[in-house]
Amino acid sequence: MTSNRLQSFLQDNIADLKERGLYNEIDPLEGANGPTVEIDGKQMINLSSNNYLGLATDDRLKKAAKEAVDSHGAGAGAVRTINGTLDLHLELEKKLAEFKGTEAVISYQSGFNANIAAIPAVMDKHDAILSDALNHASIIDGCRQSKAKIIAFNHSDMDDLREKAREAVESGAYNKIMVVTDGVFSMDGDIAKLPEIVGIAEEFDLITYVDDAHGSGVLGKGAGTVKHFGLQDKVDFQMGTLSKAIGVIGGYVAGKSELIDWLKVRSRPFLFSTAVSPADAAASTKAVEILMTSSDLNEKLWANSDYLKSGLKQLGFDTGSSETPITPCIIGDEKATQAFSKRLNEEGIYAKAIVFPTVPQGKGRVRNMPTAAHTQAMLDEALTAYEKIGKELEII
Ligand SMILES: *Cc1c(COP(=O)(O)O)cnc(C)c1O
């Protein structure tokens, strides 16, 4: 029997979200998450994935995954610290360290897990964390779990960061102070001001933590935002995911050997949760190998994203402040944003409406993610639909 209080809590809150246009309906894909997808029996151009390089469906990754199932089985069998560390996990970590240009890497089950693992492993209630106001939910959760004092600074506002760093240091109240930021902000596509952040960190002896979920595979010829700015030796934690540009599943932290050794004995999701499967580890390793040997996919991604972004701008849409392939088309009102996205779907373009609470209220947008796997014909079809619907709904 369900508790009456639970039932009324759920009914009231779901009805409230629906009323305000904030209730997200999930559309399952019938098949792979490629440049086109099938939903409800209908083939659509897919502008909603984080599969930047098209690697999620790459034949080389599929082959590596199948071979790993044959040689190592379907699952890792135990947590890493008992006997679930397979040679495939170590190969992945070694390859990632080469890719990132750091001494060592620890891998986790997801990017989300990496953040809730690594931050509380080094920060505690005697510490403070300076956190960009638009940081990802997993960073926020990692900060909360650490019990450190969380001090938010205005998004990419370096004067505010310096001021708050100074106050925190001068208060004498904290043992350690960390600054944490997304490398690329996932909803607007803008890049963190890492050279300035690193400068402030040096001035005030801050620990630096960059979540590069949307930068890896994209910036720095694929190696990420830190490499993009040439700051590999100046950032303590380079966190990344294997589920976006890498196309598989998992997360990691790259850094100095001493840091990685500590995370292996102190981060709870590493100690108490089983690692990714053999197929996942092998496919991710293959993806990193591909990125290290050729920049073809990265170049194709940027060419496609420039094409789509300039096309939308020419039509008169507001694509915000993106500096990366993330291409928001800002509509504003939540219901109008959802209506726009629904019309795109009807025209065979799958691009999701992103509304509060993922972005601030009144900042609803259709978020477009061009990938290396799209053809120009697909992008042209998307632009044609945007023009038609933009005029129909009187947005352009
Ligand atoms: C997606 C994302 C994550 C989580 O990565 P997963 O591997 O999907 O768990 C963490 N941080 C940022 C900034 C992200 O965009």
GROMACS .gro file of C-alpha atoms and ligand atoms in nm:
model
  411
    1MET     CA    1   0.000   0.000   0.000
    2THR     CA    2   0.133   0.344  -0.093
    3SER     CA    3   0.149   0.611   0.175
    4ASN     CA    4  -0.122   0.874   0.129
    5ARG     CA    5   0.128   1.149   0.193
    6LEU     CA    6   0.358   1.020  -0.080
    7GLN     CA    7   0.068   0.991  -0.322
    8SER     CA    8  -0.054   1.345  -0.266
    9PHE     CA    9   0.303   1.480  -0.278
   10LEU     CA   10   0.357   1.318  -0.619
   11GLN     CA   11   0.019   1.411  -0.765
   12ASP     CA   12   0.037   1.773  -0.654
   13ASN     CA   13   0.391   1.830  -0.770
   14ILE     CA   14   0.358   1.658  -1.107
   15ALA     CA   15   0.037   1.851  -1.179
   16ASP     CA   16   0.214   2.173  -1.082
   17LEU     CA   17   0.507   2.108  -1.316
   18LYS     CA   18   0.273   2.024  -1.605
   19GLU     CA   19   0.073   2.339  -1.540
   20ARG     CA   20   0.388   2.551  -1.561
   21GLY     CA   21   0.522   2.378  -1.873
   22LEU     CA   22   0.816   2.238  -1.679
   23TYR     CA   23   0.737   1.867  -1.701
   24ASN     CA   24   0.984   1.683  -1.923
   25GLU     CA   25   0.843   1.395  -2.129
   26ILE     CA   26   1.099   1.131  -2.227
   27ASP     CA   27   1.095   0.996  -2.584
   28PRO     CA   28   1.263   0.655  -2.607
   29LEU     CA   29   1.478   0.589  -2.915
   30GLU     CA   30   1.400   0.280  -3.121
   31GLY     CA   31   1.759   0.198  -3.215
   32ALA     CA   32   2.093   0.378  -3.196
   33ASN     CA   33   2.160   0.739  -3.097
   34GLY     CA   34   2.312   0.839  -3.432
   35PRO     CA   35   2.287   1.149  -3.656
   36THR     CA   36   1.932   1.034  -3.724
   37VAL     CA   37   1.711   0.859  -3.470
   38GLU     CA   38   1.384   0.670  -3.482
   39ILE     CA   39   1.114   0.774  -3.235
   40ASP     CA   40   0.761   0.637  -3.246
   41GLY     CA   41   0.832   0.479  -3.584
   42LYS     CA   42   0.947   0.812  -3.729
   43GLN     CA   43   1.299   0.883  -3.861
   44MET     CA   44   1.431   1.222  -3.748
   45ILE     CA   45   1.747   1.430  -3.773
   46ASN     CA   46   1.902   1.418  -3.428
   47LEU     CA   47   2.023   1.748  -3.285
   48SER     CA   48   1.998   1.647  -2.920
   49SER     CA   49   2.280   1.410  -2.834
   50ASN     CA   50   2.613   1.480  -2.665
   51ASN     CA   51   2.769   1.233  -2.909
   52TYR     CA   52   2.993   1.510  -3.050
   53LEU     CA   53   3.215   1.293  -3.265
   54GLY     CA   54   2.962   1.026  -3.362
   55LEU     CA   55   3.168   0.766  -3.174
   56ALA     CA   56   2.867   0.611  -2.996
   57THR     CA   57   2.792   0.417  -3.314
   58ASP     CA   58   3.146   0.392  -3.456
   59ASP     CA   59   3.229   0.046  -3.596
   60ARG     CA   60   3.577   0.048  -3.437
   61LEU     CA   61   3.428   0.100  -3.090
   62LYS     CA   62   3.162  -0.165  -3.147
   63LYS     CA   63   3.429  -0.415  -3.249
   64ALA     CA   64   3.642  -0.335  -2.942
   65ALA     CA   65   3.336  -0.378  -2.718
   66LYS     CA   66   3.243  -0.715  -2.870
   67GLU     CA   67   3.597  -0.847  -2.839
   68ALA     CA   68   3.611  -0.740  -2.474
   69VAL     CA   69   3.287  -0.926  -2.400
   70ASP     CA   70   3.440  -1.240  -2.554
   71SER     CA   71   3.769  -1.211  -2.365
   72HIS     CA   72   3.651  -1.062  -2.032
   73GLY     CA   73   3.277  -1.125  -2.002
   74ALA     CA   74   2.982  -0.896  -1.945
   75GLY     CA   75   3.067  -0.745  -1.607
   76ALA     CA   76   3.366  -0.654  -1.390
   77GLY     CA   77   3.253  -0.885  -1.110
   78ALA     CA   78   3.352  -0.684  -0.803
   79VAL     CA   79   3.440  -0.333  -0.692
   80ARG     CA   80   3.782  -0.211  -0.802
   81THR     CA   81   3.944  -0.249  -0.458
   82ILE     CA   82   3.839  -0.613  -0.408
   83ASN     CA   83   3.915  -0.783  -0.738
   84GLY     CA   84   3.716  -0.592  -0.999
   85THR     CA   85   4.014  -0.404  -1.141
   86LEU     CA   86   4.061  -0.558  -1.485
   87ASP     CA   87   4.363  -0.502  -1.708
   88LEU     CA   88   4.114  -0.323  -1.938
   89HIS     CA   89   4.052  -0.057  -1.671
   90LEU     CA   90   4.425   0.002  -1.629
   91GLU     CA   91   4.474   0.028  -2.005
   92LEU     CA   92   4.197   0.286  -2.020
   93GLU     CA   93   4.353   0.491  -1.738
   94LYS     CA   94   4.699   0.474  -1.897
   95LYS     CA   95   4.564   0.585  -2.234
   96LEU     CA   96   4.364   0.870  -2.077
   97ALA     CA   97   4.673   0.996  -1.890
   98GLU     CA   98   4.864   1.008  -2.219
   99PHE     CA   99   4.572   1.185  -2.384
  100LYS     CA  100   4.545   1.445  -2.108
  101GLY     CA  101   4.918   1.490  -2.062
  102THR     CA  102   4.908   1.412  -1.688
  103GLU     CA  103   5.097   1.165  -1.468
  104ALA     CA  104   4.795   0.950  -1.388
  105VAL     CA  105   4.421   0.897  -1.419
  106ILE     CA  106   4.150   0.732  -1.208
  107SER     CA  107   3.836   0.620  -1.388
  108TYR     CA  108   3.484   0.611  -1.246
  109GLN     CA  109   3.145   0.476  -1.355
  110SER     CA  110   3.028   0.814  -1.485
  111GLY     CA  111   3.118   1.179  -1.494
  112PHE     CA  112   2.859   1.245  -1.226
  113ASN     CA  113   3.028   0.987  -1.004
  114ALA     CA  114   3.371   1.138  -1.071
  115ASN     CA  115   3.256   1.471  -0.927
  116ILE     CA  116   3.083   1.325  -0.622
  117ALA     CA  117   3.388   1.103  -0.571
  118ALA     CA  118   3.679   1.340  -0.613
  119ILE     CA  119   3.562   1.661  -0.447
  120PRO     CA  120   3.469   1.508  -0.107
  121ALA     CA  121   3.788   1.298  -0.114
  122VAL     CA  122   4.000   1.610  -0.070
  123MET     CA  123   3.770   1.877   0.074
  124ASP     CA  124   3.605   1.872   0.418
  125LYS     CA  125   3.420   2.090   0.666
  126HIS     CA  126   3.732   2.294   0.743
  127ASP     CA  127   3.764   2.397   0.378
  128ALA     CA  128   3.590   2.630   0.130
  129ILE     CA  129   3.499   2.584  -0.237
  130LEU     CA  130   3.457   2.874  -0.479
  131SER     CA  131   3.207   2.748  -0.736
  132ASP     CA  132   3.087   2.915  -1.059
  133ALA     CA  133   2.714   2.990  -1.033
  134LEU     CA  134   2.641   2.789  -1.350
  135ASN     CA  135   2.835   2.478  -1.255
  136HIS     CA  136   2.682   2.138  -1.336
  137ALA     CA  137   2.456   1.963  -1.084
  138SER     CA  138   2.716   1.692  -1.019
  139ILE     CA  139   2.973   1.953  -0.912
  140ILE     CA  140   2.717   2.105  -0.679
  141ASP     CA  141   2.642   1.764  -0.529
  142GLY     CA  142   3.013   1.685  -0.492
  143CYS     CA  143   3.064   2.016  -0.312
  144ARG     CA  144   2.768   1.954  -0.082
  145GLN     CA  145   2.886   1.605   0.007
  146SER     CA  146   3.227   1.740   0.103
  147LYS     CA  147   3.065   1.958   0.376
  148ALA     CA  148   3.304   2.239   0.281
  149LYS     CA  149   3.171   2.596   0.282
  150ILE     CA  150   3.036   2.657  -0.071
  151ILE     CA  151   3.093   3.011  -0.199
  152ALA     CA  152   2.928   3.070  -0.537
  153PHE     CA  153   3.079   3.336  -0.762
  154ASN     CA  154   2.889   3.504  -1.047
  155HIS     CA  155   2.918   3.314  -1.373
  156SER     CA  156   3.264   3.369  -1.528
  157ASP     CA  157   3.298   3.694  -1.329
  158MET     CA  158   3.669   3.711  -1.251
  159ASP     CA  159   3.642   4.022  -1.032
  160ASP     CA  160   3.385   3.845  -0.817
  161LEU     CA  161   3.603   3.532  -0.798
  162ARG     CA  162   3.912   3.733  -0.695
  163GLU     CA  163   3.712   3.926  -0.434
  164LYS     CA  164   3.562   3.611  -0.283
  165ALA     CA  165   3.898   3.431  -0.289
  166ARG     CA  166   4.055   3.724  -0.105
  167GLU     CA  167   3.778   3.730   0.156
  168ALA     CA  168   3.804   3.355   0.209
  169VAL     CA  169   4.183   3.369   0.253
  170GLU     CA  170   4.176   3.677   0.475
  171SER     CA  171   3.906   3.530   0.701
  172GLY     CA  172   4.159   3.267   0.808
  173ALA     CA  173   3.863   3.033   0.853
  174TYR     CA  174   3.964   2.761   0.608
  175ASN     CA  175   4.243   2.506   0.579
  176LYS     CA  176   4.217   2.463   0.202
  177ILE     CA  177   4.031   2.655  -0.068
  178MET     CA  178   3.935   2.514  -0.407
  179VAL     CA  179   3.803   2.685  -0.719
  180VAL     CA  180   3.583   2.463  -0.936
  181THR     CA  181   3.442   2.533  -1.280
  182ASP     CA  182   3.299   2.366  -1.588
  183GLY     CA  183   3.550   2.392  -1.875
  184VAL     CA  184   3.265   2.446  -2.120
  185PHE     CA  185   2.923   2.541  -1.984
  186SER     CA  186   2.675   2.288  -2.115
  187MET     CA  187   2.368   2.505  -2.166
  188ASP     CA  188   2.528   2.818  -2.320
  189GLY     CA  189   2.841   2.667  -2.475
  190ASP     CA  190   3.073   2.937  -2.339
  191ILE     CA  191   3.428   2.855  -2.227
  192ALA     CA  192   3.559   2.914  -1.872
  193LYS     CA  193   3.825   3.186  -1.843
  194LEU     CA  194   4.086   2.938  -1.733
  195PRO     CA  195   4.398   3.154  -1.774
  196GLU     CA  196   4.249   3.410  -1.535
  197ILE     CA  197   4.116   3.145  -1.299
  198VAL     CA  198   4.462   2.985  -1.283
  199GLY     CA  199   4.617   3.328  -1.222
  200ILE     CA  200   4.382   3.393  -0.929
  201ALA     CA  201   4.450   3.042  -0.798
  202GLU     CA  202   4.824   3.111  -0.800
  203GLU     CA  203   4.773   3.443  -0.624
  204PHE     CA  204   4.569   3.289  -0.341
  205ASP     CA  205   4.706   2.931  -0.339
  206LEU     CA  206   4.376   2.776  -0.449
  207ILE     CA  207   4.329   2.414  -0.558
  208THR     CA  208   4.202   2.412  -0.921
  209TYR     CA  209   3.932   2.175  -1.047
  210VAL     CA  210   3.803   2.178  -1.406
  211ASP     CA  211   3.505   1.964  -1.512
  212ASP     CA  212   3.570   1.919  -1.881
  213ALA     CA  213   3.269   1.703  -1.972
  214HIS     CA  214   3.189   1.925  -2.272
  215GLY     CA  215   3.547   2.027  -2.355
  216SER     CA  216   3.712   1.688  -2.404
  217GLY     CA  217   3.697   1.570  -2.764
  218VAL     CA  218   3.595   1.921  -2.863
  219LEU     CA  219   3.853   2.186  -2.761
  220GLY     CA  220   4.233   2.163  -2.772
  221LYS     CA  221   4.213   1.942  -3.084
  222GLY     CA  222   4.020   1.696  -2.868
  223ALA     CA  223   4.236   1.697  -2.554
  224GLY     CA  224   4.011   1.948  -2.379
  225THR     CA  225   3.981   2.299  -2.241
  226VAL     CA  226   4.292   2.282  -2.024
  227LYS     CA  227   4.504   2.183  -2.327
  228HIS     CA  228   4.325   2.448  -2.535
  229PHE     CA  229   4.481   2.708  -2.304
  230GLY     CA  230   4.810   2.517  -2.256
  231LEU     CA  231   4.753   2.488  -1.880
  232GLN     CA  232   4.816   2.113  -1.827
  233ASP     CA  233   5.072   2.181  -1.554
  234LYS     CA  234   4.859   2.440  -1.375
  235VAL     CA  235   4.532   2.258  -1.310
  236ASP     CA  236   4.518   2.009  -1.023
  237PHE     CA  237   4.205   1.817  -1.125
  238GLN     CA  238   4.105   1.761  -1.487
  239MET     CA  239   3.777   1.578  -1.461
  240GLY     CA  240   3.610   1.435  -1.772
  241THR     CA  241   3.340   1.204  -1.896
  242LEU     CA  242   3.352   0.908  -2.133
  243SER     CA  243   2.984   0.941  -2.219
  244LYS     CA  244   2.984   1.251  -2.440
  245ALA     CA  245   3.251   1.295  -2.711
  246ILE     CA  246   3.406   0.959  -2.621
  247GLY     CA  247   3.070   0.799  -2.695
  248VAL     CA  248   3.055   0.528  -2.427
  249ILE     CA  249   3.001   0.558  -2.048
  250GLY     CA  250   3.224   0.647  -1.754
  251GLY     CA  251   3.415   0.936  -1.605
  252TYR     CA  252   3.766   1.013  -1.483
  253VAL     CA  253   4.000   1.250  -1.305
  254ALA     CA  254   4.345   1.323  -1.450
  255GLY     CA  255   4.623   1.474  -1.240
  256LYS     CA  256   4.946   1.411  -1.050
  257SER     CA  257   5.021   1.052  -0.936
  258GLU     CA  258   4.999   1.145  -0.569
  259LEU     CA  259   4.649   1.287  -0.617
  260ILE     CA  260   4.531   0.982  -0.812
  261ASP     CA  261   4.680   0.747  -0.549
  262TRP     CA  262   4.481   0.933  -0.282
  263LEU     CA  263   4.159   0.917  -0.483
  264LYS     CA  264   4.206   0.539  -0.518
  265VAL     CA  265   4.204   0.496  -0.141
  266ARG     CA  266   3.956   0.766  -0.046
  267SER     CA  267   3.688   0.822  -0.311
  268ARG     CA  268   3.373   0.640  -0.213
  269PRO     CA  269   3.223   0.554  -0.556
  270PHE     CA  270   3.560   0.394  -0.643
  271LEU     CA  271   3.567   0.196  -0.317
  272PHE     CA  272   3.201   0.096  -0.294
  273SER     CA  273   3.063   0.068  -0.647
  274THR     CA  274   3.165  -0.165  -0.931
  275ALA     CA  275   3.351  -0.021  -1.229
  276VAL     CA  276   3.232  -0.002  -1.590
  277SER     CA  277   3.202  -0.327  -1.783
  278PRO     CA  278   3.479  -0.475  -2.001
  279ALA     CA  279   3.297  -0.363  -2.317
  280ASP     CA  280   3.273  -0.005  -2.188
  281ALA     CA  281   3.639   0.014  -2.088
  282ALA     CA  282   3.764  -0.133  -2.416
  283ALA     CA  283   3.540   0.086  -2.631
  284SER     CA  284   3.649   0.400  -2.443
  285THR     CA  285   4.015   0.307  -2.483
  286LYS     CA  286   3.959   0.263  -2.857
  287ALA     CA  287   3.789   0.603  -2.877
  288VAL     CA  288   4.080   0.777  -2.704
  289GLU     CA  289   4.323   0.599  -2.940
  290ILE     CA  290   4.124   0.729  -3.236
  291LEU     CA  291   4.135   1.085  -3.103
  292MET     CA  292   4.509   1.062  -3.039
  293THR     CA  293   4.589   0.945  -3.391
  294SER     CA  294   4.363   1.166  -3.603
  295SER     CA  295   4.191   1.503  -3.576
  296ASP     CA  296   3.950   1.429  -3.865
  297LEU     CA  297   3.641   1.385  -3.646
  298ASN     CA  298   3.723   1.694  -3.442
  299GLU     CA  299   3.760   1.904  -3.758
  300LYS     CA  300   3.433   1.770  -3.900
  301LEU     CA  301   3.256   1.855  -3.573
  302TRP     CA  302   3.373   2.218  -3.587
  303ALA     CA  303   3.291   2.256  -3.956
  304ASN     CA  304   2.938   2.126  -3.897
  305SER     CA  305   2.887   2.339  -3.591
  306ASP     CA  306   3.008   2.656  -3.767
  307TYR     CA  307   2.771   2.580  -4.053
  308LEU     CA  308   2.465   2.532  -3.831
  309LYS     CA  309   2.541   2.824  -3.602
  310SER     CA  310   2.598   3.076  -3.881
  311GLY     CA  311   2.288   2.946  -4.061
  312LEU     CA  312   2.071   3.005  -3.754
  313LYS     CA  313   2.219   3.351  -3.698
  314GLN     CA  314   2.155   3.447  -4.060
  315LEU     CA  315   1.792   3.349  -4.012
  316GLY     CA  316   1.777   3.591  -3.721
  317PHE     CA  317   1.781   3.354  -3.424
  318ASP     CA  318   1.955   3.431  -3.094
  319THR     CA  319   2.226   3.167  -3.044
  320GLY     CA  320   2.351   3.328  -2.723
  321SER     CA  321   2.717   3.339  -2.627
  322SER     CA  322   2.829   2.995  -2.743
  323GLU     CA  323   3.195   2.951  -2.839
  324THR     CA  324   3.165   2.576  -2.895
  325PRO     CA  325   2.946   2.335  -3.097
  326ILE     CA  326   2.670   2.365  -2.834
  327THR     CA  327   2.418   2.577  -3.026
  328PRO     CA  328   2.132   2.712  -2.818
  329CYS     CA  329   1.846   2.883  -2.996
  330ILE     CA  330   1.706   3.103  -2.722
  331ILE     CA  331   1.328   3.148  -2.731
  332GLY     CA  332   1.268   3.268  -2.371
  333ASP     CA  333   0.919   3.171  -2.254
  334GLU     CA  334   0.897   2.806  -2.141
  335LYS     CA  335   0.574   2.721  -2.321
  336ALA     CA  336   0.682   2.892  -2.645
  337THR     CA  337   1.011   2.701  -2.626
  338GLN     CA  338   0.828   2.372  -2.588
  339ALA     CA  339   0.589   2.460  -2.872
  340PHE     CA  340   0.887   2.539  -3.096
  341SER     CA  341   1.056   2.210  -3.017
  342LYS     CA  342   0.731   2.019  -3.075
  343ARG     CA  343   0.690   2.180  -3.418
  344LEU     CA  344   1.051   2.090  -3.503
  345ASN     CA  345   0.971   1.730  -3.412
  346GLU     CA  346   0.672   1.734  -3.643
  347GLU     CA  347   0.902   1.858  -3.920
  348GLY     CA  348   1.141   1.567  -3.855
  349ILE     CA  349   1.402   1.754  -3.648
  350TYR     CA  350   1.471   1.622  -3.300
  351ALA     CA  351   1.600   1.914  -3.089
  352LYS     CA  352   1.501   1.932  -2.725
  353ALA     CA  353   1.353   2.220  -2.537
  354ILE     CA  354   1.566   2.302  -2.233
  355VAL     CA  355   1.376   2.495  -1.968
  356PHE     CA  356   1.388   2.578  -1.598
  357PRO     CA  357   1.531   2.432  -1.374
  358THR     CA  358   1.807   2.320  -1.614
  359VAL     CA  359   1.840   2.685  -1.725
  360PRO     CA  360   1.712   2.999  -1.548
  361GLN     CA  361   1.341   3.086  -1.573
  362GLY     CA  362   1.258   3.287  -1.888
  363LYS     CA  363   1.572   3.156  -2.063
  364GLY     CA  364   1.410   2.859  -2.238
  365ARG     CA  365   1.592   2.741  -2.546
  366VAL     CA  366   1.602   2.474  -2.808
  367ARG     CA  367   1.946   2.320  -2.774
  368ASN     CA  368   2.111   2.197  -3.092
  369MET     CA  369   2.406   1.964  -3.090
  370PRO     CA  370   2.559   1.919  -3.432
  371THR     CA  371   2.804   1.628  -3.447
  372ALA     CA  372   3.080   1.503  -3.675
  373ALA     CA  373   2.835   1.240  -3.801
  374HIS     CA  374   2.586   1.484  -3.957
  375THR     CA  375   2.591   1.549  -4.332
  376GLN     CA  376   2.546   1.898  -4.474
  377ALA     CA  377   2.214   1.786  -4.623
  378MET     CA  378   2.088   1.701  -4.273
  379LEU     CA  379   2.190   2.042  -4.140
  380ASP     CA  380   2.024   2.213  -4.438
  381GLU     CA  381   1.703   2.027  -4.366
  382ALA     CA  382   1.721   2.146  -4.004
  383LEU     CA  383   1.776   2.508  -4.111
  384THR     CA  384   1.480   2.491  -4.349
  385ALA     CA  385   1.257   2.370  -4.065
  386TYR     CA  386   1.389   2.644  -3.832
  387GLU     CA  387   1.308   2.910  -4.090
  388LYS     CA  388   0.956   2.778  -4.148
  389ILE     CA  389   0.868   2.746  -3.778
  390GLY     CA  390   1.043   3.068  -3.677
  391LYS     CA  391   0.819   3.260  -3.915
  392GLU     CA  392   0.509   3.061  -3.823
  393LEU     CA  393   0.556   3.135  -3.449
  394GLU     CA  394   0.670   3.492  -3.521
  395ILE     CA  395   1.010   3.452  -3.358
  396ILE     CA  396   1.210   3.571  -3.660
  397LIG     C1  397   2.721   1.549  -1.845
  397LIG     C2  398   2.803   1.615  -1.743
  397LIG     C3  399   2.849   1.545  -1.632
  397LIG     C4  400   2.809   1.404  -1.606
  397LIG     O1  401   2.871   1.314  -1.694
  397LIG     P1  402   2.811   1.167  -1.709
  397LIG     O2  403   2.926   1.088  -1.758
  397LIG     O3  404   2.699   1.172  -1.805
  397LIG     O4  405   2.767   1.124  -1.573
  397LIG     C5  406   2.930   1.612  -1.542
  397LIG     N1  407   2.963   1.741  -1.560
  397LIG     C6  408   2.921   1.812  -1.665
  397LIG     C7  409   2.961   1.955  -1.681
  397LIG     C8  410   2.838   1.752  -1.761
  397LIG     O5  411   2.794   1.823  -1.864
   0.00000   0.00000   0.00000
